[in-house]
Amino acid sequence: MSDVLSALPTRAPANGLTASTAGIPFTRTGIWPEAADAVASVLASGWVTSGRQVVEFEREFANYLGASHAIAVSSCTAAIELALRGLDLPHGAKVLMSTMTFCGAAGAIRHAGLLPVLADVDPDTAMPSIDTVAAAARAAGGVDALVVMHLGGLPTDVEALAEAAGVALDHVIEDAAHALGTVVGRRPVGTISRATCFSFYATKNLPIGEGGMVTTEDEALADRIRCTRLHGMTRDAWQRYLPGGNWRYDVSWDGLKANMTDIQAAIGRVQLRHFEAMQARRADVAERYDRQLAGVPGLDLPPRPSLGRHAWHLYAVRILPEFRVGRDDAIALLREQGIGTSVHFIPVHQLTWYRYECLLPAGGLPGAESVFAQTLSLPLDHVISDTEVDAVCAALIELGGMR
């Protein structure tokens, strides 16, 4: 992995910290150097928005996963909304999702004219279980669709959750913002449900800065998302303005402005060529954390998959009561040492807007409440050094009172 670290440019301290205290940001956006040449070629081409680079990125991404179709969009949030719109559910139909996820997923459901139904989580995995999904579906009087998230890159059994919710797989959308590289059983995420939605945000495993992708085996759905990502127009600008192109178009669906640019796609194509090396580094970092943090009293390490492969988007520990300081104090004390951390996530039901926009079970969401109070995501990306990982571990061990 030293080749990866040496090939990437040196980055300035993050989070506004000075060089002497910068230490270790929660994450860095490591872009491979040849991406600069790829972007320069796009700029010189005279066409910078959706065009040939997007088409090639889609083809290469689909080939990487073994998916029939990949459609590039502006974000994972847009991808979820477009995929849900493609299900043709009636207005107000109920879509079950985890409360332990980013608020964008709930927003996508609402913007598609649907009602989010929040499910509680298993405290051991921070993801819905068969029991919590079944309970949420019963409390809602049944649900029409399901959004499944592989939190942090940990695989979850999509088919089992769909069965528990009483939903057919063709009404399941996967939120794979964390899960490029995740494998469920022997199937890579991106080839299991009706549609799978990926993120290329700056913090993700395949970082571009912004952008998303939808994969599907359904040709009709793929065609619809290609159309609805750009206002529902039957021809995009590239098709209209090519030599011999036709300026006429129709609008066949209610769409969004959610296309990807050739600049983003050119960066994505470079990053995808190095994706396996980036994933290998993430797995190495997770193992290094494991070796040093195992056995620290009051520190619960991330669960391992019972099936498949973890993508290691996050390395989230639990700060239990036995730890010498609480979770929020740990965050503050680590920050004083220049170590950035994060929390994934504030449960959707705790956010003011969504408290009134989602269907919550009468008995509350106690699993999510307990997870949220204790979870702490440690620095993890593909450019973090072993020395930096060791420093994070030493700081946590000291906070726990072992030194």
Short mmCIF file of C-alpha atoms in Angstrom, two decimals:
data_model
loop_
_atom_site.label_atom_id
_atom_site.label_comp_id
_atom_site.label_asym_id
_atom_site.label_seq_id
_atom_site.Cartn_x
_atom_site.Cartn_y
_atom_site.Cartn_z
CA MET A 1 0.00 0.00 0.00
CA SER A 2 3.06 2.28 0.20
CA ASP A 3 2.74 2.88 -3.56
CA VAL A 4 -0.73 4.32 -3.01
CA LEU A 5 0.49 6.66 -0.27
CA SER A 6 3.51 7.86 -2.23
CA ALA A 7 1.50 8.37 -5.43
CA LEU A 8 -1.07 10.62 -3.78
CA PRO A 9 -0.21 14.29 -3.34
CA THR A 10 0.55 15.65 0.11
CA ARG A 11 -2.50 17.36 1.54
CA ALA A 12 -2.81 20.45 3.71
CA PRO A 13 -4.10 20.07 7.27
CA ALA A 14 -7.87 19.61 7.39
CA ASN A 15 -10.63 21.14 9.51
CA GLY A 16 -8.89 24.52 9.81
CA LEU A 17 -6.23 23.17 12.19
CA THR A 18 -2.69 24.52 12.06
CA ALA A 19 0.18 22.39 10.83
CA SER A 20 1.46 21.83 14.38
CA THR A 21 -1.89 20.52 15.64
CA ALA A 22 -3.47 19.25 12.45
CA GLY A 23 -2.77 15.66 13.31
CA ILE A 24 -5.33 13.41 11.76
CA PRO A 25 -8.55 14.54 10.06
CA PHE A 26 -11.52 12.21 10.15
CA THR A 27 -11.17 11.61 6.42
CA ARG A 28 -9.25 12.85 3.40
CA THR A 29 -10.34 12.85 -0.23
CA GLY A 30 -7.51 10.95 -1.89
CA ILE A 31 -7.63 11.55 -5.65
CA TRP A 32 -5.10 9.74 -7.82
CA PRO A 33 -2.72 12.08 -9.66
CA GLU A 34 -3.65 10.97 -13.18
CA ALA A 35 -7.14 12.35 -12.57
CA ALA A 36 -5.70 15.82 -13.24
CA ASP A 37 -4.72 14.76 -16.77
CA ALA A 38 -8.14 13.18 -17.29
CA VAL A 39 -9.87 16.41 -16.28
CA ALA A 40 -7.54 18.46 -18.47
CA SER A 41 -8.52 16.29 -21.42
CA VAL A 42 -12.18 16.94 -20.75
CA LEU A 43 -11.59 20.68 -20.49
CA ALA A 44 -9.71 20.63 -23.78
CA SER A 45 -12.44 18.61 -25.49
CA GLY A 46 -14.92 21.47 -25.63
CA TRP A 47 -17.61 19.43 -23.81
CA VAL A 48 -17.66 19.33 -20.01
CA THR A 49 -21.19 18.28 -18.99
CA SER A 50 -22.80 14.84 -19.53
CA GLY A 51 -21.25 13.19 -22.55
CA ARG A 52 -18.81 10.48 -23.59
CA GLN A 53 -16.97 10.31 -20.25
CA VAL A 54 -20.24 9.66 -18.41
CA VAL A 55 -21.16 6.91 -20.87
CA GLU A 56 -17.75 5.25 -20.40
CA PHE A 57 -17.86 5.57 -16.61
CA GLU A 58 -21.28 3.92 -16.57
CA ARG A 59 -20.03 1.07 -18.75
CA GLU A 60 -16.91 0.50 -16.64
CA PHE A 61 -18.82 0.68 -13.35
CA ALA A 62 -21.43 -1.83 -14.55
CA ASN A 63 -18.66 -4.16 -15.73
CA TYR A 64 -16.86 -3.90 -12.40
CA LEU A 65 -19.95 -5.02 -10.48
CA GLY A 66 -21.32 -7.39 -13.10
CA ALA A 67 -24.50 -5.32 -13.30
CA SER A 68 -26.56 -5.04 -16.48
CA HIS A 69 -27.06 -1.28 -16.24
CA ALA A 70 -25.39 1.63 -14.44
CA ILE A 71 -26.80 5.17 -14.65
CA ALA A 72 -24.67 8.08 -13.40
CA VAL A 73 -26.46 10.82 -11.46
CA SER A 74 -25.64 13.85 -9.34
CA SER A 75 -25.78 12.19 -5.90
CA CYS A 76 -26.87 9.08 -4.03
CA THR A 77 -29.82 11.06 -2.69
CA ALA A 78 -30.98 11.79 -6.23
CA ALA A 79 -30.35 8.16 -7.13
CA ILE A 80 -32.69 6.95 -4.36
CA GLU A 81 -35.41 9.38 -5.35
CA LEU A 82 -35.19 8.48 -9.04
CA ALA A 83 -35.19 4.76 -8.26
CA LEU A 84 -38.24 5.12 -6.01
CA ARG A 85 -40.08 7.17 -8.63
CA GLY A 86 -39.41 4.32 -11.04
CA LEU A 87 -41.41 1.93 -8.84
CA ASP A 88 -44.62 3.80 -9.75
CA LEU A 89 -45.96 3.66 -6.21
CA PRO A 90 -49.13 5.64 -5.42
CA HIS A 91 -48.70 9.00 -3.74
CA GLY A 92 -48.26 8.54 0.01
CA ALA A 93 -47.22 4.89 -0.26
CA LYS A 94 -45.20 3.67 2.74
CA VAL A 95 -41.47 3.00 2.40
CA LEU A 96 -39.70 1.32 5.29
CA MET A 97 -36.17 2.47 6.15
CA SER A 98 -33.74 2.51 9.06
CA THR A 99 -33.78 5.46 11.43
CA MET A 100 -29.96 5.11 11.73
CA THR A 101 -29.05 6.61 8.40
CA PHE A 102 -28.32 9.93 6.75
CA CYS A 103 -31.26 12.30 6.50
CA GLY A 104 -30.94 12.37 2.69
CA ALA A 105 -32.53 8.94 2.43
CA ALA A 106 -35.67 10.14 4.19
CA GLY A 107 -35.63 13.27 2.06
CA ALA A 108 -35.51 11.21 -1.12
CA ILE A 109 -38.56 9.24 -0.02
CA ARG A 110 -40.52 12.38 0.82
CA HIS A 111 -39.51 14.13 -2.41
CA ALA A 112 -40.77 11.11 -4.32
CA GLY A 113 -44.18 11.72 -2.73
CA LEU A 114 -43.90 8.75 -0.36
CA LEU A 115 -44.04 8.25 3.41
CA PRO A 116 -40.93 7.07 5.31
CA VAL A 117 -41.64 4.37 7.89
CA LEU A 118 -38.81 4.21 10.41
CA ALA A 119 -37.49 0.89 11.71
CA ASP A 120 -35.45 0.42 14.85
CA VAL A 121 -32.02 -1.23 14.78
CA ASP A 122 -30.19 -4.09 16.42
CA PRO A 123 -27.73 -2.42 18.85
CA ASP A 124 -25.03 -4.91 17.86
CA THR A 125 -25.05 -3.92 14.17
CA ALA A 126 -26.76 -0.49 14.21
CA MET A 127 -28.90 -1.80 11.32
CA PRO A 128 -32.47 -3.10 11.22
CA SER A 129 -32.91 -6.78 11.98
CA ILE A 130 -35.55 -9.19 10.78
CA ASP A 131 -37.42 -8.57 14.04
CA THR A 132 -37.29 -4.76 13.93
CA VAL A 133 -38.29 -4.68 10.26
CA ALA A 134 -41.22 -7.01 10.84
CA ALA A 135 -42.32 -4.95 13.85
CA ALA A 136 -42.15 -1.67 11.92
CA ALA A 137 -44.09 -3.12 9.00
CA ARG A 138 -46.80 -4.47 11.32
CA ALA A 139 -47.08 -1.17 13.19
CA ALA A 140 -47.53 0.66 9.87
CA GLY A 141 -50.24 -1.71 8.71
CA GLY A 142 -47.97 -2.99 5.98
CA VAL A 143 -45.47 -1.21 3.73
CA ASP A 144 -45.18 -0.88 -0.03
CA ALA A 145 -41.40 -0.71 -0.49
CA LEU A 146 -38.16 -1.01 1.42
CA VAL A 147 -34.88 0.93 1.39
CA VAL A 148 -32.02 -1.17 2.76
CA MET A 149 -28.74 0.43 3.85
CA HIS A 150 -25.44 -1.41 4.42
CA LEU A 151 -24.28 0.90 7.21
CA GLY A 152 -20.56 1.59 7.17
CA GLY A 153 -20.08 -1.08 4.51
CA LEU A 154 -21.30 -3.97 6.69
CA PRO A 155 -23.40 -6.33 4.55
CA THR A 156 -26.99 -7.00 5.51
CA ASP A 157 -29.22 -9.78 4.23
CA VAL A 158 -31.38 -7.91 1.73
CA GLU A 159 -33.63 -10.84 0.88
CA ALA A 160 -34.30 -11.70 4.53
CA LEU A 161 -35.24 -8.10 5.36
CA ALA A 162 -37.54 -7.92 2.33
CA GLU A 163 -39.30 -11.09 3.45
CA ALA A 164 -39.64 -9.71 6.99
CA ALA A 165 -41.18 -6.51 5.63
CA GLY A 166 -43.57 -8.43 3.38
CA VAL A 167 -42.08 -6.73 0.32
CA ALA A 168 -41.02 -8.39 -2.94
CA LEU A 169 -37.42 -7.83 -4.08
CA ASP A 170 -38.67 -5.79 -7.03
CA HIS A 171 -39.84 -3.19 -4.50
CA VAL A 172 -36.50 -3.02 -2.67
CA ILE A 173 -34.01 -0.21 -3.24
CA GLU A 174 -30.54 -0.46 -1.69
CA ASP A 175 -28.87 2.61 -0.25
CA ALA A 176 -25.27 1.63 -0.95
CA ALA A 177 -23.71 5.02 -0.21
CA HIS A 178 -21.28 3.18 2.10
CA ALA A 179 -21.24 -0.13 0.29
CA LEU A 180 -19.26 -0.10 -2.94
CA GLY A 181 -17.09 -3.16 -2.35
CA THR A 182 -19.54 -4.82 0.04
CA VAL A 183 -20.46 -8.42 -0.77
CA VAL A 184 -23.61 -10.13 0.58
CA GLY A 185 -22.95 -13.85 0.56
CA ARG A 186 -21.29 -14.18 -2.84
CA ARG A 187 -23.14 -11.35 -4.55
CA PRO A 188 -21.67 -7.86 -4.74
CA VAL A 189 -23.94 -5.06 -3.59
CA GLY A 190 -25.29 -3.59 -6.80
CA THR A 191 -26.67 -6.82 -8.24
CA ILE A 192 -29.27 -7.95 -5.67
CA SER A 193 -32.35 -5.72 -5.49
CA ARG A 194 -34.45 -3.81 -8.04
CA ALA A 195 -32.00 -0.91 -7.93
CA THR A 196 -28.90 -0.03 -5.92
CA CYS A 197 -27.76 3.53 -5.27
CA PHE A 198 -24.11 4.50 -4.75
CA SER A 199 -22.38 7.70 -3.63
CA PHE A 200 -19.16 9.28 -4.85
CA TYR A 201 -19.18 12.07 -2.26
CA ALA A 202 -15.79 13.29 -1.04
CA THR A 203 -15.76 10.96 1.99
CA LYS A 204 -16.82 7.77 0.22
CA ASN A 205 -14.80 4.71 -0.78
CA LEU A 206 -14.74 5.86 -4.42
CA PRO A 207 -14.40 9.61 -3.85
CA ILE A 208 -14.98 12.01 -6.71
CA GLY A 209 -16.29 14.98 -4.74
CA GLU A 210 -19.93 14.64 -5.73
CA GLY A 211 -21.97 12.20 -7.78
CA GLY A 212 -23.87 8.95 -7.61
CA MET A 213 -24.80 5.86 -9.59
CA VAL A 214 -27.81 3.54 -9.91
CA THR A 215 -27.32 -0.08 -10.91
CA THR A 216 -30.17 -2.35 -11.98
CA GLU A 217 -30.92 -5.47 -13.95
CA ASP A 218 -34.19 -3.93 -15.15
CA GLU A 219 -33.75 -2.38 -18.60
CA ALA A 220 -37.02 -0.46 -18.48
CA LEU A 221 -36.14 1.06 -15.10
CA ALA A 222 -32.66 1.95 -16.36
CA ASP A 223 -34.12 3.73 -19.39
CA ARG A 224 -36.54 5.62 -17.18
CA ILE A 225 -33.81 6.80 -14.78
CA ARG A 226 -31.64 7.90 -17.72
CA CYS A 227 -34.57 10.03 -18.83
CA THR A 228 -35.70 11.35 -15.44
CA ARG A 229 -32.20 12.33 -14.30
CA LEU A 230 -32.43 15.17 -16.85
CA HIS A 231 -35.92 16.68 -16.56
CA GLY A 232 -37.59 13.67 -18.20
CA MET A 233 -36.28 14.76 -21.60
CA THR A 234 -36.11 12.17 -24.35
CA ARG A 235 -32.76 13.55 -25.61
CA ASP A 236 -30.01 15.14 -23.55
CA ALA A 237 -27.89 18.03 -24.82
CA TRP A 238 -25.05 15.77 -25.92
CA GLN A 239 -27.40 13.78 -28.16
CA ARG A 240 -28.95 16.97 -29.55
CA TYR A 241 -25.74 18.86 -30.23
CA LEU A 242 -23.61 16.08 -31.71
CA PRO A 243 -22.98 16.46 -35.45
CA GLY A 244 -26.15 15.18 -37.10
CA GLY A 245 -28.10 15.43 -33.84
CA ASN A 246 -31.74 16.49 -33.75
CA TRP A 247 -32.72 19.54 -31.68
CA ARG A 248 -36.22 18.23 -30.99
CA TYR A 249 -37.08 16.49 -27.73
CA ASP A 250 -40.10 15.57 -25.68
CA VAL A 251 -40.62 15.29 -21.92
CA SER A 252 -42.01 11.86 -21.14
CA TRP A 253 -41.68 11.75 -17.33
CA ASP A 254 -41.63 14.11 -14.37
CA GLY A 255 -37.89 14.36 -13.87
CA LEU A 256 -35.11 16.07 -11.93
CA LYS A 257 -31.94 17.96 -12.83
CA ALA A 258 -29.64 15.22 -11.56
CA ASN A 259 -27.09 14.41 -14.26
CA MET A 260 -23.36 13.82 -13.80
CA THR A 261 -20.77 15.89 -15.69
CA ASP A 262 -17.93 14.57 -17.83
CA ILE A 263 -15.48 16.22 -15.42
CA GLN A 264 -16.82 14.12 -12.53
CA ALA A 265 -16.94 11.00 -14.68
CA ALA A 266 -13.32 11.43 -15.81
CA ILE A 267 -12.21 11.53 -12.18
CA GLY A 268 -14.45 8.56 -11.38
CA ARG A 269 -12.93 6.46 -14.16
CA VAL A 270 -9.44 7.03 -12.76
CA GLN A 271 -10.55 6.29 -9.20
CA LEU A 272 -12.32 3.10 -10.29
CA ARG A 273 -9.11 1.76 -11.84
CA HIS A 274 -7.49 2.01 -8.39
CA PHE A 275 -10.51 0.93 -6.37
CA GLU A 276 -9.20 -2.49 -5.33
CA ALA A 277 -5.99 -0.93 -4.00
CA MET A 278 -7.99 1.66 -2.06
CA GLN A 279 -10.19 -1.07 -0.60
CA ALA A 280 -7.19 -3.16 0.37
CA ARG A 281 -5.79 -0.22 2.30
CA ARG A 282 -9.09 0.32 4.12
CA ALA A 283 -9.13 -3.34 5.16
CA ASP A 284 -5.53 -3.04 6.38
CA VAL A 285 -6.45 -0.01 8.48
CA ALA A 286 -9.41 -1.83 10.01
CA GLU A 287 -7.17 -4.77 10.94
CA ARG A 288 -4.61 -2.41 12.49
CA TYR A 289 -7.33 -0.81 14.61
CA ASP A 290 -8.54 -4.27 15.62
CA ARG A 291 -5.12 -5.44 16.78
CA GLN A 292 -4.49 -2.43 19.00
CA LEU A 293 -7.97 -1.72 20.34
CA ALA A 294 -9.09 -5.27 21.10
CA GLY A 295 -9.46 -5.76 24.82
CA VAL A 296 -9.75 -2.08 25.76
CA PRO A 297 -12.35 -2.03 28.57
CA GLY A 298 -15.54 -0.28 27.55
CA LEU A 299 -14.60 -0.11 23.87
CA ASP A 300 -16.77 -2.25 21.60
CA LEU A 301 -15.24 -2.84 18.16
CA PRO A 302 -17.25 -2.93 14.91
CA PRO A 303 -19.16 -6.13 14.13
CA ARG A 304 -17.86 -8.45 11.46
CA PRO A 305 -20.05 -9.76 8.64
CA SER A 306 -21.80 -13.06 9.18
CA LEU A 307 -22.00 -13.30 5.40
CA GLY A 308 -19.95 -11.70 2.65
CA ARG A 309 -17.37 -8.90 2.81
CA HIS A 310 -17.21 -5.59 4.64
CA ALA A 311 -16.34 -2.52 2.53
CA TRP A 312 -14.94 -0.61 5.54
CA HIS A 313 -16.39 2.76 4.73
CA LEU A 314 -16.55 3.37 8.49
CA TYR A 315 -14.71 2.04 11.49
CA ALA A 316 -17.28 2.83 14.21
CA VAL A 317 -16.59 1.81 17.80
CA ARG A 318 -19.03 1.93 20.72
CA ILE A 319 -18.08 3.85 23.86
CA LEU A 320 -19.70 1.80 26.63
CA PRO A 321 -20.29 2.88 30.25
CA GLU A 322 -17.14 1.00 31.34
CA PHE A 323 -14.95 3.38 29.32
CA ARG A 324 -13.35 6.07 31.48
CA VAL A 325 -15.03 8.96 29.60
CA GLY A 326 -18.30 9.25 27.73
CA ARG A 327 -18.67 9.41 23.95
CA ASP A 328 -19.03 13.18 23.69
CA ASP A 329 -16.11 13.77 26.06
CA ALA A 330 -14.01 11.35 24.00
CA ILE A 331 -14.80 13.34 20.85
CA ALA A 332 -13.77 16.60 22.53
CA LEU A 333 -10.58 15.19 24.03
CA LEU A 334 -9.53 13.60 20.76
CA ARG A 335 -10.23 16.89 18.98
CA GLU A 336 -7.85 18.63 21.41
CA GLN A 337 -5.16 16.26 20.18
CA GLY A 338 -5.92 17.08 16.55
CA ILE A 339 -7.78 13.81 15.90
CA GLY A 340 -10.98 14.16 13.93
CA THR A 341 -13.91 11.81 14.48
CA SER A 342 -17.57 11.66 13.50
CA VAL A 343 -20.89 10.11 14.53
CA HIS A 344 -22.95 7.99 12.10
CA PHE A 345 -25.71 9.00 12.42
CA ILE A 346 -28.05 11.27 14.31
CA PRO A 347 -31.17 9.07 14.04
CA VAL A 348 -33.69 10.42 11.56
CA HIS A 349 -36.43 10.52 14.20
CA GLN A 350 -34.37 12.94 16.30
CA LEU A 351 -34.24 15.53 13.50
CA THR A 352 -36.92 18.19 13.88
CA TRP A 353 -38.26 18.14 10.33
CA TYR A 354 -38.41 14.37 9.96
CA ARG A 355 -40.02 13.87 13.36
CA TYR A 356 -43.18 15.10 11.66
CA GLU A 357 -42.54 13.73 8.17
CA CYS A 358 -42.00 10.06 9.05
CA LEU A 359 -44.12 7.32 10.56
CA LEU A 360 -42.67 6.29 13.92
CA PRO A 361 -43.64 3.22 15.95
CA ALA A 362 -45.66 3.92 19.08
CA GLY A 363 -43.09 2.14 21.26
CA GLY A 364 -40.23 4.36 20.14
CA LEU A 365 -36.85 3.32 18.71
CA PRO A 366 -34.81 2.25 21.75
CA GLY A 367 -32.14 0.35 19.81
CA ALA A 368 -31.28 3.43 17.78
CA GLU A 369 -31.30 5.62 20.89
CA SER A 370 -28.72 3.40 22.60
CA VAL A 371 -26.50 3.14 19.52
CA PHE A 372 -26.55 6.87 18.88
CA ALA A 373 -25.46 7.68 22.44
CA GLN A 374 -22.40 5.44 22.15
CA THR A 375 -21.20 5.29 18.54
CA LEU A 376 -17.97 6.96 17.41
CA SER A 377 -16.43 6.73 13.94
CA LEU A 378 -12.62 6.81 13.89
CA PRO A 379 -10.45 8.22 11.08
CA LEU A 380 -10.52 5.93 8.05
CA ASP A 381 -9.65 6.52 4.41
CA HIS A 382 -7.24 5.00 1.91
CA VAL A 383 -4.47 7.56 2.51
CA ILE A 384 -4.20 7.41 6.31
CA SER A 385 -0.75 6.21 7.38
CA ASP A 386 0.08 3.44 9.85
CA THR A 387 1.65 6.07 12.11
CA GLU A 388 -1.61 8.01 12.15
CA VAL A 389 -3.64 4.87 12.96
CA ASP A 390 -1.24 4.09 15.80
CA ALA A 391 -1.64 7.63 17.16
CA VAL A 392 -5.44 7.31 17.16
CA CYS A 393 -5.20 3.99 18.98
CA ALA A 394 -2.75 5.34 21.56
CA ALA A 395 -5.00 8.30 22.26
CA LEU A 396 -8.09 6.11 22.72
CA ILE A 397 -6.25 3.67 24.94
CA GLU A 398 -5.05 6.55 27.12
CA LEU A 399 -8.58 7.99 27.32
CA GLY A 400 -9.79 4.60 28.42
CA GLY A 401 -7.37 4.69 31.34
CA MET A 402 -5.13 1.81 30.27
CA ARG A 403 -1.93 3.91 30.40
#
